[in-house]
Structures are given as C-alpha cells and as structure tokens.
XYZ file of C-alpha atoms in Angstrom:
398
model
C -147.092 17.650 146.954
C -148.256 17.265 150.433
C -146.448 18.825 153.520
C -143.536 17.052 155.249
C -145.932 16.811 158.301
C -147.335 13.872 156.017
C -144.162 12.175 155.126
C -142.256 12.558 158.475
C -144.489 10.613 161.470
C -143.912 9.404 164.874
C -144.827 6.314 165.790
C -144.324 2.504 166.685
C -142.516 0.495 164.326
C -142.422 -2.137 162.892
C -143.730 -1.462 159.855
C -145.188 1.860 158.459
C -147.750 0.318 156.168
C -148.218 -2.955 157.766
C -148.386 -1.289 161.797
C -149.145 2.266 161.536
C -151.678 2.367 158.915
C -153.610 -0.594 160.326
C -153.695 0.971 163.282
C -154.521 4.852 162.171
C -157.132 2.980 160.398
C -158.564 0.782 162.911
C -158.396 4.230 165.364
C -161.084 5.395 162.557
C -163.253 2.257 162.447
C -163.811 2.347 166.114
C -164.384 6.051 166.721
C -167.218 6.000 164.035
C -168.965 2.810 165.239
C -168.646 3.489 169.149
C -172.091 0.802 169.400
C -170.030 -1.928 167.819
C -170.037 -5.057 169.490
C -167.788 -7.203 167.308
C -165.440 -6.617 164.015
C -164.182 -9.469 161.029
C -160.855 -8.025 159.535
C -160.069 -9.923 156.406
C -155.949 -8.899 155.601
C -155.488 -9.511 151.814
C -152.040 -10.369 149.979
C -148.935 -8.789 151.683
C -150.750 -7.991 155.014
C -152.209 -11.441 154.708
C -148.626 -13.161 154.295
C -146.031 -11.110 156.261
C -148.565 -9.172 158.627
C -148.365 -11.289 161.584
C -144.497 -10.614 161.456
C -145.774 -7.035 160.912
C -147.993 -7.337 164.105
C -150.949 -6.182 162.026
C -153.550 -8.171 163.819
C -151.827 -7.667 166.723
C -152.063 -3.285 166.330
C -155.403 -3.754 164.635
C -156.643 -5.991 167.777
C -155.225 -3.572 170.060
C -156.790 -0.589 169.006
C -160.035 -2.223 168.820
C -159.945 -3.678 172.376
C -161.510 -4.463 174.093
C -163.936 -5.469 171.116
C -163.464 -9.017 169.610
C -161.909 -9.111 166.816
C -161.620 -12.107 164.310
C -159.347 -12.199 161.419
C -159.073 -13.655 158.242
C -156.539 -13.499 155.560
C -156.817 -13.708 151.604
C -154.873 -13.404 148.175
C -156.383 -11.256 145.398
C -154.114 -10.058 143.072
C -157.110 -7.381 141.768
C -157.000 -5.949 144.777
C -154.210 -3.401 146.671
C -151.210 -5.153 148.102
C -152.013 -3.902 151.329
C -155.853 -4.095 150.950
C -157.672 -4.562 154.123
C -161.515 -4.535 154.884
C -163.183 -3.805 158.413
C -167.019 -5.475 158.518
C -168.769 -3.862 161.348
C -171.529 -5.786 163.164
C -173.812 -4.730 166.233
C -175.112 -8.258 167.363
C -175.364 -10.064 164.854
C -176.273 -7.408 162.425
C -173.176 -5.989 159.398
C -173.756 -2.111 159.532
C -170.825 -1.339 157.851
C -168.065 -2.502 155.572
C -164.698 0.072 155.465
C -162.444 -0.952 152.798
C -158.841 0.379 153.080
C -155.628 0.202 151.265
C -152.492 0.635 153.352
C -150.064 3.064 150.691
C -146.568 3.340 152.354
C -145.359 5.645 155.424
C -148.470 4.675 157.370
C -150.549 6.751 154.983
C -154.212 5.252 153.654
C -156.701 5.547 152.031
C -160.585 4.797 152.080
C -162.317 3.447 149.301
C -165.794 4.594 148.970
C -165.111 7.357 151.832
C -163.734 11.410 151.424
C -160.155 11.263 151.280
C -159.165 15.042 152.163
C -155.560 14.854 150.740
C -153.939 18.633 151.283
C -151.310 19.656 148.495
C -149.301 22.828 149.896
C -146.741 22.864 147.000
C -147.257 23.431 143.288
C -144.554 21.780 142.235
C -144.359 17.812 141.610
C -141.168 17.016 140.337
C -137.675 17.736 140.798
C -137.137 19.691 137.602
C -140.044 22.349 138.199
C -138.461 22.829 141.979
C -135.261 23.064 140.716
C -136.047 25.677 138.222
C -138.150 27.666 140.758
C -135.621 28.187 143.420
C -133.228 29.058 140.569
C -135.826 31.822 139.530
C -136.809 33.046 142.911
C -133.051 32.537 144.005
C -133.712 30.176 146.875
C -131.822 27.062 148.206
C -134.471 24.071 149.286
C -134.652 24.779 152.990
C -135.648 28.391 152.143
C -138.165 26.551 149.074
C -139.835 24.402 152.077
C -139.923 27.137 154.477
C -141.729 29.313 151.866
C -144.308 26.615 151.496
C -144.340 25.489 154.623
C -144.379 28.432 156.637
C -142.129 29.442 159.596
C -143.445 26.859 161.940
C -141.892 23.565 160.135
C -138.964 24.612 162.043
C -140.575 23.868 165.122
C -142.213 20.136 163.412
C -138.277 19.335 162.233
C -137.239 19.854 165.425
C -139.277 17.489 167.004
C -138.662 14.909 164.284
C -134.538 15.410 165.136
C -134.853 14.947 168.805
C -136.968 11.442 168.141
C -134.528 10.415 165.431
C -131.906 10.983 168.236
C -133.619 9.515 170.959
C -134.094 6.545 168.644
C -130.207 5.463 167.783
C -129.349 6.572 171.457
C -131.821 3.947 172.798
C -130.841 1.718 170.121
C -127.205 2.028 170.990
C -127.360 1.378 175.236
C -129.839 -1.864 174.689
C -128.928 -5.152 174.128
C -130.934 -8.664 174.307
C -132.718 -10.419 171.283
C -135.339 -9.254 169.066
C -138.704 -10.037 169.496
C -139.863 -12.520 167.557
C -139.011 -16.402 166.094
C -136.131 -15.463 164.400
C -134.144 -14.434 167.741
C -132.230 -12.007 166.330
C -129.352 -10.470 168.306
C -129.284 -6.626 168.659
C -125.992 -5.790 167.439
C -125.768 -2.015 167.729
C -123.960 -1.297 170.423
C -121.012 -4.007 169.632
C -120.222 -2.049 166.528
C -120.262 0.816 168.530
C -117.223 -0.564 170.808
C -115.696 -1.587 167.651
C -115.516 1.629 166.129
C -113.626 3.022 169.174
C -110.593 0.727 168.311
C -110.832 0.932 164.222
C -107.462 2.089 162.842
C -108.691 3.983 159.807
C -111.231 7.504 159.337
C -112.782 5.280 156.819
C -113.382 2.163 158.785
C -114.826 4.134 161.655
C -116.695 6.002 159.769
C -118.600 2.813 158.022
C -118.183 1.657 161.542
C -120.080 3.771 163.407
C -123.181 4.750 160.849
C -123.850 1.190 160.926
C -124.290 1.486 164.315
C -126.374 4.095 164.410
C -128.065 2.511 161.560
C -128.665 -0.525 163.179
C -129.472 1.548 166.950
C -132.969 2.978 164.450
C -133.595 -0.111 162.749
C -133.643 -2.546 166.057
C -135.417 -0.141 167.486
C -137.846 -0.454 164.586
C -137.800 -4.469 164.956
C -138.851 -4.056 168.567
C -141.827 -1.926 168.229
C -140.213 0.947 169.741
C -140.838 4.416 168.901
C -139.276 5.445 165.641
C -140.010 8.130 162.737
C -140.897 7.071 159.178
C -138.072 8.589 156.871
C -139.967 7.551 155.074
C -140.865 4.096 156.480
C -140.493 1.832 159.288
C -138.422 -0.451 157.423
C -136.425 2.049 156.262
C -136.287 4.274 159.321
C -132.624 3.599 159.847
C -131.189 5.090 157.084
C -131.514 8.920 157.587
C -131.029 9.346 161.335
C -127.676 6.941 161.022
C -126.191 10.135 158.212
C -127.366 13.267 160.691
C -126.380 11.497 163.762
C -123.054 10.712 162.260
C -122.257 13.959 160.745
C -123.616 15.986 164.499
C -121.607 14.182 166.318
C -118.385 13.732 164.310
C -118.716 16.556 161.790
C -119.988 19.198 164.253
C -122.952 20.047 162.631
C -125.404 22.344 164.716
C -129.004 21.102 165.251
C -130.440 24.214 163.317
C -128.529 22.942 159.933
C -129.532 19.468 160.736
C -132.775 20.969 160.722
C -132.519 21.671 157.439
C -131.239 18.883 155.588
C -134.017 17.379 156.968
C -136.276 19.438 154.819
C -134.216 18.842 152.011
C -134.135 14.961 152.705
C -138.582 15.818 152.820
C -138.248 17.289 149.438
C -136.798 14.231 147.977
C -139.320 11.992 150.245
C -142.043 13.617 148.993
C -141.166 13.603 145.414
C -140.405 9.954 145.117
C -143.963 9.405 147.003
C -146.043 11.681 144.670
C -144.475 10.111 141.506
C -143.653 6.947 142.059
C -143.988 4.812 145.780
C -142.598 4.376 148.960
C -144.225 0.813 149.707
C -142.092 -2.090 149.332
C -145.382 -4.115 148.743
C -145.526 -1.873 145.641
C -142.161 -1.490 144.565
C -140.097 -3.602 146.430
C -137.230 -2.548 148.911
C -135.954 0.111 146.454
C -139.150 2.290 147.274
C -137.794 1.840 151.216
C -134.202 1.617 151.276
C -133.553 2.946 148.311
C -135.765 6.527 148.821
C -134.108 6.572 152.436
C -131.031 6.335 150.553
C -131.705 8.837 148.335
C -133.320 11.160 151.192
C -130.075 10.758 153.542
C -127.939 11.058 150.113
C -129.644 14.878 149.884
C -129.844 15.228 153.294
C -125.633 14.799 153.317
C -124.960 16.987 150.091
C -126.807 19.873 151.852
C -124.338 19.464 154.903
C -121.834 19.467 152.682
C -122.852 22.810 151.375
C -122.853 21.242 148.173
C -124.703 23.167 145.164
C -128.905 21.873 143.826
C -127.398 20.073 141.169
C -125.113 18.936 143.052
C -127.785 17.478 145.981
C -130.101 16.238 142.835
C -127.286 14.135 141.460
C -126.310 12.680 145.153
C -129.829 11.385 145.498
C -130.167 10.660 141.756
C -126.844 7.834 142.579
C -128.249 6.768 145.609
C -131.744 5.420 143.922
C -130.153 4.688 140.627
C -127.909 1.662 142.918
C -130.925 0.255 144.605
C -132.914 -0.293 141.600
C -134.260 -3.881 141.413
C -133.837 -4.194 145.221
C -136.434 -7.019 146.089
C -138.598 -6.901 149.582
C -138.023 -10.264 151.271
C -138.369 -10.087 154.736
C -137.905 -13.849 156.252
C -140.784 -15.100 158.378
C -141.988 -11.187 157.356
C -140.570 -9.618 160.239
C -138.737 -6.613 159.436
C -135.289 -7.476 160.498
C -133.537 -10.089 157.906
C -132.296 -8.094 155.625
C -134.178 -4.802 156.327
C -131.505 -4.036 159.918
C -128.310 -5.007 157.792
C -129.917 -2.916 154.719
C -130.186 0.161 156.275
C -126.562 0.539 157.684
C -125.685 -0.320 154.026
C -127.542 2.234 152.685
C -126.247 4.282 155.221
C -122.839 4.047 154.210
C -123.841 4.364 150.349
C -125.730 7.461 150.882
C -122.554 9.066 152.276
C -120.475 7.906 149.166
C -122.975 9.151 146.681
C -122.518 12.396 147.935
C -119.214 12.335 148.000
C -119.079 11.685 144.029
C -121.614 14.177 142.999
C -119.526 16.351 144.695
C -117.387 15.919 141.719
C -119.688 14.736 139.116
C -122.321 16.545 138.912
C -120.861 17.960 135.056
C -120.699 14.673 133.601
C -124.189 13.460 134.541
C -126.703 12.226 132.025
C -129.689 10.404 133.897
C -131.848 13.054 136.050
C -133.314 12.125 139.651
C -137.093 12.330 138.275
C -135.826 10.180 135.200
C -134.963 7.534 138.417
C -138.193 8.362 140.653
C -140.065 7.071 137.297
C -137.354 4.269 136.227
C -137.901 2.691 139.925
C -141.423 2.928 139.643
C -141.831 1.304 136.418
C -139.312 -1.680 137.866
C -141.490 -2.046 140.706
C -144.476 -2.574 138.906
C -142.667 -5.116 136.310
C -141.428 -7.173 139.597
C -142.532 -10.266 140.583
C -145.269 -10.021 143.139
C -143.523 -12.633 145.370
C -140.359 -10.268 145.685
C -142.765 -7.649 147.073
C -143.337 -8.271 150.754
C -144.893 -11.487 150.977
C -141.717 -13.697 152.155
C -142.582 -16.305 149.347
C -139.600 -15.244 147.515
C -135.788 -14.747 147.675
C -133.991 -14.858 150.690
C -137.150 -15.680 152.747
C -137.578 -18.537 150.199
C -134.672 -20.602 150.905
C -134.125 -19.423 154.470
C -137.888 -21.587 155.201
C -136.889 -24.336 152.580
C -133.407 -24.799 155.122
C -135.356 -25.120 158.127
C-alpha cells in the first residue's frame, strides 16, 4: 500500500477526482509544454456530465491560463469514467496528446507515461495487518509509524489542524452556496440548535452534523478542505475527531493517531477495491469515510483490532448499494446531508462492535471486495453522471 501522504491531501474542493486531479494534471501538461500556445481538453463520461458542477473546466482552465483552452465533452463507455485527454498544439501544429484517467482522492494516472507509484507497506489487506501487529505485538498507530517512519507525526498534524480549520470556517459562515442550486449553508444553525437540545443523544447527532456539514459546505464552496478520502466525502472524518476533541476531551496527539488508523482503513479500501464514486458509486465515498471515521472512533475508544476491524466492517457493510447522484452534479444534494449521516452512523457502529465483535461472521476485507464487486455491477447512470436517481427526477420537476 502506498503512504498516507497519498491518501490524505490538501486542497480545494469540490471534488477530489473531478477538481484536484484535473488540476494536478493540467499543472503537468503545462510545465512540460512551456512553448504551448493553445490546448483542446476533451472530458469523457462522468467529467463530461457532472464536471461543470465539478468546476473541471473551470480548474483545468485556470491552471492553464493564461493559455486558451477549448473544451469538449464525450461518452465512451470503453474508456475510464473519469477519462480525460490534453492535445497540445504550438500554432497550429498537435505535439502532444496526454491521456489521463482521474482514479479517486485526486490521484491519476497517465496512460502511455511512467507512473512512479511508491508502496511503503507489505501488507494489502486487513487480515495480513491484523496478523502482523498481533505477531510483532503492535497496535495500528505503532504499525503506521513503523512503516511510515517518525515523521508522519509531523504530516498528521498538519492534516488535523486543516480538518479543524475546515469545520471552524464552516461553522462562523453563512450565505448560499455557489452555484444554480442556491443552496443554504446550514452549519452553523444546527450549531445553535444543539446548544438548546434536551438529550446527550440529540446533541450529540446534533452537533456532528454540524461539523459535518461546517467540512462539507466548505467542500461545496471550493474552500480548502482535506480528502478523507475525497472531496465529497471530506465531511465525514473531521465531523467524529472534532466531536470527540471537543466534547470527549481527547488530546491532539491521540487524535493524531486515529487518524493513522482511519489511513489504514483508507488505504486498504483504495488498494483493493475504490474510492471513486464514478467507479463505485457513493459507497466508495461516504461509505469508506464512514468506515475510516468508524476506525478512527473505535481507536478513541481504546477499543481492541478486532474490535476497530468490525466498527469499520458495519460502517461499509450499511452503505453498500449507495448510488452517486449528485443533482445538476454539484457536490452538495445529497453529498452535504450524506456526510453528517454518515457521521452519526460511524459513531454507532463503533459503539456496537464494542460489544459484538464475538458474534461477527462477515470480515472488513470480505466488505472492501463485496462493495467493489457492487460497484462494478451498478448501473453506470447511478455513478456520477446526474442522469439517474435523485438527480433524475429533481430535473424532470423543474
């Protein structure tokens, strides 16, 4: 597997595959034709239908400024869902064609080019980790420190203080969303409303669905977010660690952490399976954020490996078949509501595996593979293209 450096990223949301990997990829294009005097970027199938929403012309044309750009946008079903090809001309002469294919978490890839892809663990699944740190005695901080090296410390750190920064800026600003839809920020009214709740458990759903919602509009204005492990599902994880620092006392250093053990389960879910909802559908976001804060919340809970394998094991296992239909393909309607959801569900499957854990039958790689398969066998239209589902009828009413 690769290092969390690759999973956890700073950026600009919207959209990790739509945004950030367009624009990491257009960075490329430009630096290695500086003589270029105009580009045609041809978006095909999910990039084609929901990347305007996505701003992916609108990255790709920024990065590339102050070059013309023109676009053009296609459906092949041979090709990637989030294919995308640069042509390169100098005049009115092509000197080069880069073909790219967007793969989740603003990671790509190059086809026909070196793709230097780093592995720093030996391990790919959850069973062969498991049965390591039970050899060598280890918990799965100390596993990803071992692989990692002393200085991920340092990277987590920065990844916590964004993740705060993110649901505290998310919390203090209010206005409309940018985009057609005009969708009102809602964070910081369920914020006031979990100061008058008159239950622990209705503040408690109160509040991580603010902080939820803080990342995620946040994420639906372009601001500065991290990938955990998407844009559209950036909401997720910081909503569980902000909750439990600030109302469970939890220091920064164990927050730390579980943020390494929420990479672990990130990482295994992208090596095996997907994190793209143009792949897989919203249960390869939402769901592996789920899963990720799930861990994340066990290991707070100085819950046992078994234990923390069984809390993310729930939390994918109840977002299988989770379609990916963002309406007018921006990433607010569902994806904002979804994420303080998950939230919340992340929080109650570790609370059963607490308890559980004996009784189990169905092992978290057995769901890494059972969502992957599902994703596959899904309808392309419920994968990011806003043909389908909610973002079907929602155009058919207007």
């Amino acid at each position: 597997m690769q290092s969390l450096r690759k999973l956890y990223k700073i950026g600009h949301g919207p959209s990790s595959s739509h945004t950030m990997g367009p624009g990491f990829a257009a960075s490329y294009v430009k630096e290695k034709h500086k003589n270029a005097t105009r580009y045609v970027v041809t978006l095909y199938n999910s990039l084609a239908l929901t990347g305007k929403g996505h701003l992916t012309d609108a990255i790709i044309e920024q990065t590339l400024s102050p070059i013309p750009v023109e676009f053009k946008f296609n459906i092949d079903i041979k090709q990637h869902p989030n294919f995308f090809v640069f042509e390169v001309y100098h005049n009115e002469t092509l000197i080069d064609t880069v073909s790219v294919r967007s793969i989740g978490g603003g990671d790509i890839l190059y086809d026909n080019e070196e793709n230097h892809i780093e592995m720093i663990y030996p391990h790919q699944s959850f069973d062969e980790i498991k049965a390591y740190c039970k050899k060598e005695e280890l918990d799965l901080y100390t596993y990803v420190k071992r692989f990692e090296g002393p200085t991920i410390d340092t990277f987590l750190n920065e990844i916590w203080t964004q993740l705060q920064k993110t649901v505290e800026t998310g919390l203090k600003t209010e206005g409309v969303l940018p985009g057609d839809l005009k969708v009102q920020r809602k964070a910081k009214t369920l914020m006031d409303r979990a100061k008058t709740t008159e239950t622990d458990a209705q503040r408690q759903n109160r509040l991580v669905s603010a902080y939820a919602f803080a990342a995620s509009e946040e994420n639906g204005a372009g601001g500065i977010i991290v990938t955990a492990p998407t844009c559209g599902a950036s909401g997720v994880l910081p909503a569980v660690l902000y909750y439990m620092k600030h109302h469970h006392q939890m220091s920064d250093q164990k927050i730390i952490e579980s943020l390494a053990v929420a990479g672990i389960i990130g990482n295994i879910i992208k090596t095996n399976a997907t994190i793209s909802g143009a792949v897989g559908g919203c249960q390869a976001e939402v769901g592996s954020a789920c899963s990720m804060a799930a861990a994340a919340h066990a290991y707070l809970s100085d819950l046992e490996i078994e234990q923390i394998e069984y809390a993310a094991e729930i939390a994918m296992e109840h977002h299988l078949g989770l379609t990916c239909d963002p309406i007018d393909g921006y990433v607010q309607i569902p994806c904002i509501e979804r994420n303080a959801v998950a939230g919340i569900r992340a929080i109650n499957a570790s609370g059963l595996s607490e308890f559980l854990t004996d009784t189990r039958k169905i092992s978290f790689d057995m769901i890494v593979h059972t969502m992957y398969q599902t994703g596959l066998d899904m309808h392309p239209k419920y994968k990011e293209t806003a043909e389908a589902g909610m973002a079907y009828f929602y155009k058919q009413k207007k």
